[in-house]
PDB file of C-alpha atoms in Angstrom:
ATOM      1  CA  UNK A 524      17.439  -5.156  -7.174  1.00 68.00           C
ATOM      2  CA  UNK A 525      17.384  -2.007  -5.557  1.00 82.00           C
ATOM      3  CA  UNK A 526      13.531  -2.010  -5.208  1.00 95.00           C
ATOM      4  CA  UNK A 527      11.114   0.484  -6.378  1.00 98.00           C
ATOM      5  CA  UNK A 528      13.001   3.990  -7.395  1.00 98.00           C
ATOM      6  CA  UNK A 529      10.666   7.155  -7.112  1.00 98.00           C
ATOM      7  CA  UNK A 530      11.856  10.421  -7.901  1.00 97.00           C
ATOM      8  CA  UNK A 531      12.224  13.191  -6.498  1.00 97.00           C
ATOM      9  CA  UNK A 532      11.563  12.282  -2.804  1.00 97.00           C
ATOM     10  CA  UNK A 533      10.585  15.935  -2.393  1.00 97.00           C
ATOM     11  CA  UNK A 534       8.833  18.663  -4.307  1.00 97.00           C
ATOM     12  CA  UNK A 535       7.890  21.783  -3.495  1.00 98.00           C
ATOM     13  CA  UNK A 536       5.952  24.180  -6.243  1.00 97.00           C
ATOM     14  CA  UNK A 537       3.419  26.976  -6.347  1.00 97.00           C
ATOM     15  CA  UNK A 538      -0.182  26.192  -7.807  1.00 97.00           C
ATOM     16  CA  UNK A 539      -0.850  26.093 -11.296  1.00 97.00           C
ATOM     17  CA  UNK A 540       2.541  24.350 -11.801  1.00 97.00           C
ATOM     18  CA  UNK A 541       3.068  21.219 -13.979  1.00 97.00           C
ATOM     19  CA  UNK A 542       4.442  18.435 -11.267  1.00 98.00           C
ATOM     20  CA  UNK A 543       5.465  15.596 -12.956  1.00 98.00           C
ATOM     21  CA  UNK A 544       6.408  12.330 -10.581  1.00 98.00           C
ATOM     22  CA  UNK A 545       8.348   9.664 -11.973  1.00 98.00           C
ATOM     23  CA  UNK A 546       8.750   5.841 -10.788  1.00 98.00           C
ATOM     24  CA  UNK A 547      11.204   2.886 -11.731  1.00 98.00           C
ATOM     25  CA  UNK A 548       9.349  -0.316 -10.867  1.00 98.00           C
ATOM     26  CA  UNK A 549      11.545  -3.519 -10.103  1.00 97.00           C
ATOM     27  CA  UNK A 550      12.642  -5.118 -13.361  1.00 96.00           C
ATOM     28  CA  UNK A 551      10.179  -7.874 -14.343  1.00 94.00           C
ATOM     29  CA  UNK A 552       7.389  -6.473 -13.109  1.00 95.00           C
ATOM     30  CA  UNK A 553       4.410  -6.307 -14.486  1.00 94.00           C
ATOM     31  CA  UNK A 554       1.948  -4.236 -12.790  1.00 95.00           C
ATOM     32  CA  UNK A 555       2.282  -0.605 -11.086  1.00 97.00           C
ATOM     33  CA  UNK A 556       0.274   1.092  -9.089  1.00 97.00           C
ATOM     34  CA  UNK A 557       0.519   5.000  -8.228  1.00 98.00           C
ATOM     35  CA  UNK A 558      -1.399   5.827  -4.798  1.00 97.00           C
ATOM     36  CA  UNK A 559      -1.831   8.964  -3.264  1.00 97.00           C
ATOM     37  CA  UNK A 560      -1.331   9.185   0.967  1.00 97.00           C
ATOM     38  CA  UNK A 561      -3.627  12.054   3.047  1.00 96.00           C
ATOM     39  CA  UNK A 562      -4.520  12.533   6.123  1.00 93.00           C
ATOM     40  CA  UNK A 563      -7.732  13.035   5.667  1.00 93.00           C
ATOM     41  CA  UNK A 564      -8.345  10.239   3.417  1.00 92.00           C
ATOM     42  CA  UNK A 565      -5.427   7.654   3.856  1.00 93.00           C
ATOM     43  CA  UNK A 566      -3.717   5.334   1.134  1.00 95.00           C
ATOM     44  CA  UNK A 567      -6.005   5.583  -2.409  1.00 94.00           C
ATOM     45  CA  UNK A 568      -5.101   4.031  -5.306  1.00 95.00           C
ATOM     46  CA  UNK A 569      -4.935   5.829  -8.185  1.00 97.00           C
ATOM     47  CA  UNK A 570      -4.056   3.930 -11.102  1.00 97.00           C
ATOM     48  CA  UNK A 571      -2.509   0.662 -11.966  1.00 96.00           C
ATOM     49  CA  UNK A 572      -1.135  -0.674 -15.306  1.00 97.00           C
ATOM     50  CA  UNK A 573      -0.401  -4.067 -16.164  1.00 96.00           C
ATOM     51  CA  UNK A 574       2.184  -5.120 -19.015  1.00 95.00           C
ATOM     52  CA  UNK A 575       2.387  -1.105 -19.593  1.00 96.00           C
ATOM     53  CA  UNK A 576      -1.366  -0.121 -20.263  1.00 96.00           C
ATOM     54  CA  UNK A 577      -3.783   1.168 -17.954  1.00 96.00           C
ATOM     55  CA  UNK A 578      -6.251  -1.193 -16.805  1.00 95.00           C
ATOM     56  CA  UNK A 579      -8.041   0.819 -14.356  1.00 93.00           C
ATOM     57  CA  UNK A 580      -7.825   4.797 -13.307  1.00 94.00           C
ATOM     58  CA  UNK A 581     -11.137   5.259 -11.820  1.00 93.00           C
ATOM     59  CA  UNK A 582      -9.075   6.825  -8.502  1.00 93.00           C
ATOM     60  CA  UNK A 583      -7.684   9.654 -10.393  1.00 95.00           C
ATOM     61  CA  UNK A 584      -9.397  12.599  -9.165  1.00 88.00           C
ATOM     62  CA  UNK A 585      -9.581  14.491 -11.946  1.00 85.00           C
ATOM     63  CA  UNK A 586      -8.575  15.950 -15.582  1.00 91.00           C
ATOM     64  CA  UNK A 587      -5.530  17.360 -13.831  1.00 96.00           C
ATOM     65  CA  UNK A 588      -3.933  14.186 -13.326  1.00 97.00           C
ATOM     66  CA  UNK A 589      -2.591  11.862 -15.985  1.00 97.00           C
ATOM     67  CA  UNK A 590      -0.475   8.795 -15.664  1.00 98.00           C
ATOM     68  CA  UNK A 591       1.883   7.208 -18.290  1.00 97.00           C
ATOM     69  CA  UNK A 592       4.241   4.124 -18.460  1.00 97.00           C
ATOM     70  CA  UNK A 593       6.054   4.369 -22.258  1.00 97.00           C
ATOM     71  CA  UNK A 594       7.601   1.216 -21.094  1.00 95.00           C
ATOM     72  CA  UNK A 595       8.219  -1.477 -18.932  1.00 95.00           C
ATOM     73  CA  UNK A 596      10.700   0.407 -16.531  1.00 95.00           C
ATOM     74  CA  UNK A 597       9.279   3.884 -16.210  1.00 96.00           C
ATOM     75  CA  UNK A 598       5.961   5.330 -15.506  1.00 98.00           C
ATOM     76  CA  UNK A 599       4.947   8.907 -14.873  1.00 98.00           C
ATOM     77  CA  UNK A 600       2.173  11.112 -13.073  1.00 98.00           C
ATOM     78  CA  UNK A 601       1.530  14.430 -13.703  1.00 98.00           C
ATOM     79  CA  UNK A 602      -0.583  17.591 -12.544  1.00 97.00           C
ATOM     80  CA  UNK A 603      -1.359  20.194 -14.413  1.00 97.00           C
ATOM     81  CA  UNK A 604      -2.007  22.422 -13.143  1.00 96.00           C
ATOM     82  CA  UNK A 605      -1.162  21.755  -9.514  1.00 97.00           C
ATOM     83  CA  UNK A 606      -3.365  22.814  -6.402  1.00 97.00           C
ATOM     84  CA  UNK A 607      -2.582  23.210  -3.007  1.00 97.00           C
ATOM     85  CA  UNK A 608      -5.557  20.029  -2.504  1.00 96.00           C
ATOM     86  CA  UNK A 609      -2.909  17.982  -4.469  1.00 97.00           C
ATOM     87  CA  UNK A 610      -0.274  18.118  -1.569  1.00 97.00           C
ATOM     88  CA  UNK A 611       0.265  14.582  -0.188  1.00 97.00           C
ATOM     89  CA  UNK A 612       2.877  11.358  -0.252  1.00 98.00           C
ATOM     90  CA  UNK A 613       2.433   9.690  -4.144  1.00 98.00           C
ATOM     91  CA  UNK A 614       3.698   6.436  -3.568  1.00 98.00           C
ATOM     92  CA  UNK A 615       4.511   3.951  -6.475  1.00 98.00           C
ATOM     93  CA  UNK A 616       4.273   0.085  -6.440  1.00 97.00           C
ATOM     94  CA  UNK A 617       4.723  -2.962  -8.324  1.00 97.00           C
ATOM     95  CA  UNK A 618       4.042  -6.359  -8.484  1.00 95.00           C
ATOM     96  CA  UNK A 619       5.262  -9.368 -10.025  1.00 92.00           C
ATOM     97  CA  UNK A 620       1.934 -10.748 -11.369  1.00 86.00           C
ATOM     98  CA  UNK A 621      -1.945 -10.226 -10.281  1.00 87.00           C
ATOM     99  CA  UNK A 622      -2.126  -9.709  -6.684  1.00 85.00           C
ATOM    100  CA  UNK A 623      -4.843 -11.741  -6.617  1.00 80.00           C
ATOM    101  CA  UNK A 624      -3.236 -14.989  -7.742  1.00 77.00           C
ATOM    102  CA  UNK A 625      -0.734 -14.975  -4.326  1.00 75.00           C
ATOM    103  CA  UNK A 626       1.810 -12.281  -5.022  1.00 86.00           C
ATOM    104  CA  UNK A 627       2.810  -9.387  -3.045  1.00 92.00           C
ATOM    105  CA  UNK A 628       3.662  -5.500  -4.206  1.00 95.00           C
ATOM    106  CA  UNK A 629       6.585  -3.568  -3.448  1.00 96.00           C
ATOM    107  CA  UNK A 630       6.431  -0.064  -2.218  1.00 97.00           C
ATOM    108  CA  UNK A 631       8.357   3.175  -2.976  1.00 97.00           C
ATOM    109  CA  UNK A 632      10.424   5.786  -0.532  1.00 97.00           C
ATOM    110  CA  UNK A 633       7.386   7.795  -1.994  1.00 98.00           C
ATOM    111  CA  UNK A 634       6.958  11.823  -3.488  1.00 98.00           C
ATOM    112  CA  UNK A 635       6.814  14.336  -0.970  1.00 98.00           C
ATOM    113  CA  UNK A 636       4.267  16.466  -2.941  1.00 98.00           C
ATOM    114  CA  UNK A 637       3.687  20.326  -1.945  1.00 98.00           C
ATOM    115  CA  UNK A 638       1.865  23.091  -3.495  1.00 98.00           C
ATOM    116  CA  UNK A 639       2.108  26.140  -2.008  1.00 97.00           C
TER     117      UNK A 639
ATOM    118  CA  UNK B 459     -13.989  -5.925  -2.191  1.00 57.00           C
ATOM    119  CA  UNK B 460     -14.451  -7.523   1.039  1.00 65.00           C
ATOM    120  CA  UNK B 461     -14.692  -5.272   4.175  1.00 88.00           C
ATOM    121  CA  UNK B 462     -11.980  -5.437   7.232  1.00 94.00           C
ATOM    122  CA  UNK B 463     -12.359  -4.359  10.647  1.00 95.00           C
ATOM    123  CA  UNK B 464      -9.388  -3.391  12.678  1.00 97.00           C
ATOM    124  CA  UNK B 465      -9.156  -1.850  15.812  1.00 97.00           C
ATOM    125  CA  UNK B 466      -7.630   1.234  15.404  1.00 97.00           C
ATOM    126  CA  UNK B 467      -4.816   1.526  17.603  1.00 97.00           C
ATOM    127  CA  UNK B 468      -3.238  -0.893  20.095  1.00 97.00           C
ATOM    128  CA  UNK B 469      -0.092  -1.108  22.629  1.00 97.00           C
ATOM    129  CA  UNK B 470       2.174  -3.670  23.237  1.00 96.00           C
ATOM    130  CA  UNK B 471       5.354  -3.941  25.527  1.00 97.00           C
ATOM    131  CA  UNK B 472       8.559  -5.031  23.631  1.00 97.00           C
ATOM    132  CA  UNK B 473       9.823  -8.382  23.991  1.00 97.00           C
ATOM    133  CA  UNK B 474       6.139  -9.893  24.194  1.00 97.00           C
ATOM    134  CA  UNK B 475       3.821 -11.272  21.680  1.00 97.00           C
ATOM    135  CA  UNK B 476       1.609  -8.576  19.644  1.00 98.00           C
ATOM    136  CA  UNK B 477      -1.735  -9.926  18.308  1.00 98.00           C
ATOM    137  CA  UNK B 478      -3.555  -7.570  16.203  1.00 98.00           C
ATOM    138  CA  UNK B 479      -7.091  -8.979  15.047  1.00 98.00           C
ATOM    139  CA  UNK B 480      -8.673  -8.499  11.774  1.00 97.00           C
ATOM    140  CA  UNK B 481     -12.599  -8.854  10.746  1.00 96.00           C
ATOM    141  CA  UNK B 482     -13.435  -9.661   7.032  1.00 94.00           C
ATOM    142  CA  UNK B 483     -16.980 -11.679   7.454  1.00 92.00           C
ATOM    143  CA  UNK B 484     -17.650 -10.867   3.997  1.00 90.00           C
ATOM    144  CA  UNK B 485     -14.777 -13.471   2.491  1.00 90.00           C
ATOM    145  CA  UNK B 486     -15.105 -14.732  -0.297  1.00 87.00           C
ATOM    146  CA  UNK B 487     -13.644 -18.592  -0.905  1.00 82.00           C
ATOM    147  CA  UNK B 488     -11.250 -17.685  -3.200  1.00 84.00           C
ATOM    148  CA  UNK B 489      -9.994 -14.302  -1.689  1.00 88.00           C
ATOM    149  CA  UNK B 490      -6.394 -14.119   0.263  1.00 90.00           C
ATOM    150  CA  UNK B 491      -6.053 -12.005   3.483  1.00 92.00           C
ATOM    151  CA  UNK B 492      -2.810  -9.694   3.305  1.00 94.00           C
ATOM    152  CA  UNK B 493      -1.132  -7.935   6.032  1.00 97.00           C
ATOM    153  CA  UNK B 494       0.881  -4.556   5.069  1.00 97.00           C
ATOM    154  CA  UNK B 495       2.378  -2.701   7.703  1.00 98.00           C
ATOM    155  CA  UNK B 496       3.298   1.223   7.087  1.00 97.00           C
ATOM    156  CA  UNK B 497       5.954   2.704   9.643  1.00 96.00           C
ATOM    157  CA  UNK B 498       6.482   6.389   9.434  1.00 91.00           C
ATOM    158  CA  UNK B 499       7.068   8.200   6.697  1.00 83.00           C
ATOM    159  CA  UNK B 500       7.947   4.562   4.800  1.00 94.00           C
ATOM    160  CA  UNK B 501       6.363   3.346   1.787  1.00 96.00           C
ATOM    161  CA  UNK B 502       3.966   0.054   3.083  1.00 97.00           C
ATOM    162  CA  UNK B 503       5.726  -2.973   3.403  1.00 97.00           C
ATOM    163  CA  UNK B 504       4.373  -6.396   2.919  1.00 95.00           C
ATOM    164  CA  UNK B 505       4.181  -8.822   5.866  1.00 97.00           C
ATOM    165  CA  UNK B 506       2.914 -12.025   5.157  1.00 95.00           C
ATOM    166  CA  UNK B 507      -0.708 -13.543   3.253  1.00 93.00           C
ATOM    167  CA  UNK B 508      -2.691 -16.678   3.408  1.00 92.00           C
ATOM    168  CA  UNK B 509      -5.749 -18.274   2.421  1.00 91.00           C
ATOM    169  CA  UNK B 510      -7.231 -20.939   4.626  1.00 90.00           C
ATOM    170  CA  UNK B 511      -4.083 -22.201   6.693  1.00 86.00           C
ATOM    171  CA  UNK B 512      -2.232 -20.416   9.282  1.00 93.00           C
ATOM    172  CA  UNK B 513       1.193 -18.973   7.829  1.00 95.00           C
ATOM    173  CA  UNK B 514       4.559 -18.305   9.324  1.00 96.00           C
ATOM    174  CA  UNK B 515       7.187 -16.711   8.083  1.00 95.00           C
ATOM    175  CA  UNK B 516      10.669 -14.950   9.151  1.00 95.00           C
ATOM    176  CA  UNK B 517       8.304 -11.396  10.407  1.00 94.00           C
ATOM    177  CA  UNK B 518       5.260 -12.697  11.840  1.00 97.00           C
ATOM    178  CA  UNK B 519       2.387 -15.860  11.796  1.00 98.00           C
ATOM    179  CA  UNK B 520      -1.212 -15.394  10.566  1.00 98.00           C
ATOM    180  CA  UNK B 521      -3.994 -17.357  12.157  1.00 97.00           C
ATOM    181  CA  UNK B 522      -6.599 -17.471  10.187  1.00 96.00           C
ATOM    182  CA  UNK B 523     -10.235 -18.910  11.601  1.00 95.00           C
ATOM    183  CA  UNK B 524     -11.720 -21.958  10.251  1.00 93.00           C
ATOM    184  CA  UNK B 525     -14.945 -20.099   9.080  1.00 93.00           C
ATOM    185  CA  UNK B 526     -12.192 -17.241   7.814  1.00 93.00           C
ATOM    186  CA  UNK B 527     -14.044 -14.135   9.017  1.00 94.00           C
ATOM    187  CA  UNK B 528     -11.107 -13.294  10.610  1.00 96.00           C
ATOM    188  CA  UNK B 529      -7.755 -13.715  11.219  1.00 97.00           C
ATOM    189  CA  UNK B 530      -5.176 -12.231  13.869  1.00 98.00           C
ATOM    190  CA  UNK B 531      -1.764 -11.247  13.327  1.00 98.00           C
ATOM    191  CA  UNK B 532       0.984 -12.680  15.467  1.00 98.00           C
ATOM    192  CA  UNK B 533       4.926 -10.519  15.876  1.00 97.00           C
ATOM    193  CA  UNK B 534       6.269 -13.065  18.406  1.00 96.00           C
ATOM    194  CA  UNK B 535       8.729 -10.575  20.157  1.00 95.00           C
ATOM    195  CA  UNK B 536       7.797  -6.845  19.308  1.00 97.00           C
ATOM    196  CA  UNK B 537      10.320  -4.509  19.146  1.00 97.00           C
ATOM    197  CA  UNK B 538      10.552  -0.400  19.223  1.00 97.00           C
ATOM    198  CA  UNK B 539      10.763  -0.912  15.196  1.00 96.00           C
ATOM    199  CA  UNK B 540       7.592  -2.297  14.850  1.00 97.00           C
ATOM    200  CA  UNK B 541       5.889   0.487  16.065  1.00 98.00           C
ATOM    201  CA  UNK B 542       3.478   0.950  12.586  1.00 98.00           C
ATOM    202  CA  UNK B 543       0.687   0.964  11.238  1.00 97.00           C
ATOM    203  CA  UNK B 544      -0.634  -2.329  10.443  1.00 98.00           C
ATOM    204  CA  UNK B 545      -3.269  -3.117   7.682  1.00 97.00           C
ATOM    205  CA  UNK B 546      -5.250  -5.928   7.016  1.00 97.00           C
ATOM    206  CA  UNK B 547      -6.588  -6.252   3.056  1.00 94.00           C
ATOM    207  CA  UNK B 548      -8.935  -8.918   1.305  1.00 91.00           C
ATOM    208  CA  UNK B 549      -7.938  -8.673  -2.349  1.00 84.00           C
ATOM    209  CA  UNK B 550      -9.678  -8.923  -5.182  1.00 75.00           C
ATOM    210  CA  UNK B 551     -10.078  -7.238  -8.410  1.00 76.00           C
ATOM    211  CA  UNK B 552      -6.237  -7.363  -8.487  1.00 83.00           C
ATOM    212  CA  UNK B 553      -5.414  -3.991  -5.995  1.00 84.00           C
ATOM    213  CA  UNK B 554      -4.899  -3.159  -2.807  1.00 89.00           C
ATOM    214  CA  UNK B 555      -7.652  -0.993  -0.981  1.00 89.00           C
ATOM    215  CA  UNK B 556      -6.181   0.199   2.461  1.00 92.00           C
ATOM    216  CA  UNK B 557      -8.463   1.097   4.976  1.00 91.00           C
ATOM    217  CA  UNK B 558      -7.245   2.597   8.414  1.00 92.00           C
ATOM    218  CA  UNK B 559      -5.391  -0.157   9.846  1.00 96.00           C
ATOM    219  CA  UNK B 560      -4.566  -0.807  13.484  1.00 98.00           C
ATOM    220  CA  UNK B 561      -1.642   2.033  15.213  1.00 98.00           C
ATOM    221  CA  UNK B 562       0.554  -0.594  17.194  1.00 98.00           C
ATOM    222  CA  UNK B 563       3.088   1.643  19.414  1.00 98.00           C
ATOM    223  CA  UNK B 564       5.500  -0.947  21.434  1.00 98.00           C
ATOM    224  CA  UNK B 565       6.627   0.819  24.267  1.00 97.00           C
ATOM    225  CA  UNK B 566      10.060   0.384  26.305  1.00 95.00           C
TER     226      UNK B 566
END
């Protein structure tokens, strides 16, 4: 398996754009997990689905961002409408079952994200 | 989730033995200790997990304490690539919350 895809690896767009991330967990899978890398505030979590629904997106900061998975090898993030604040590495995981029941998660290359 | 401690940055020469030390007095029985490790500009990358006994596998060992409030991290020879940053995680409520981790630079 060639791991967890994320596309593109790097965006650049003005503010008030729509940004739309995309990830390709590894097949089998269950759960994904979109996080969101700063500087200021490190590696958050985001969201995470399991079996394709959303189980828990108290990270998301706000309206702006919305996360889907239509099925069980493709999820998306969007922002809209960007803002500068929103610049940072979205990184993508997956897991093969409940990481609390002695499984591990698999990162992405990660999304370059800036707004300008 | 249960708190970790790490130190926040540490050296180590290559070729020797890196220990990095973790703090999670607020275990729970049932709760696994996880070791990610991020190097730059990477995605994180899973090391190695355990429970109550120590763990070895092909990247490092993990001694965990009998009481488990803490465990330490063990590369046997460190080497330029494992310059990272390494994080230690208690899971529960089935994600991972990073918090800073530990820098290790190995140095030439």
């Amino acid at each position: 398996d060639a791991g967890v895809i994320q596309s593109p690896r790097h965006e650049v767009t003005e503010m008030g754009q729509e940004v739309t991330l995309r990830c390709k967990p590894i097949s089998g899978h269950d759960y994904l997990f979109w996080y969101r890398q700063t500087m200021m505030r490190g590696l958050e979590l985001l969201i995470y689905f399991n079996n394709n629904v959303p189980i828990d997106d108290s990270g998301m900061p706000e309206d702006r961002f919305s996360a889907k998975m239509p099925n069980a090898s493709f999820s998306t993030l969007k922002i809209q409408p960007s803002e500068p604040r929103d610049s940072a590495v979205y990184f993508c995981a997956s897991s093969l079952a409940d990481l609390v029941v002695n499984t591990e998660a698999f990162f992405g290359q990660g999304t370059r994200l800036t707004v300008v | 989730d249960a708190k970790t401690t790490q130190p926040t940055s540490m050296d180590c020469a290559e070729g020797r033995a890196a220990n990095l030390p973790c703090n999670h007095s607020t275990i729970s029985g049932n709760e696994y200790v996880y070791w990610y490790r991020q190097i730059h500009s990477q995605g994180p990358q899973y090391i190695i997990h355990g429970l109550k006994n120590n763990e070895t596998n092909e990247m490092a060992s993990l001694i965990i304490t009998e009481d488990r409030k803490s465990s330490t991290l063990i590369l046997p020879h460190a080497t330029l690539r494992d310059t990272a940053v390494y994080y230690c995680i208690v899971i529960s409520g089935s994600r991972l919350t990073f918090g800073e981790g530990t820098q290790l630079t190995v140095n030439p």
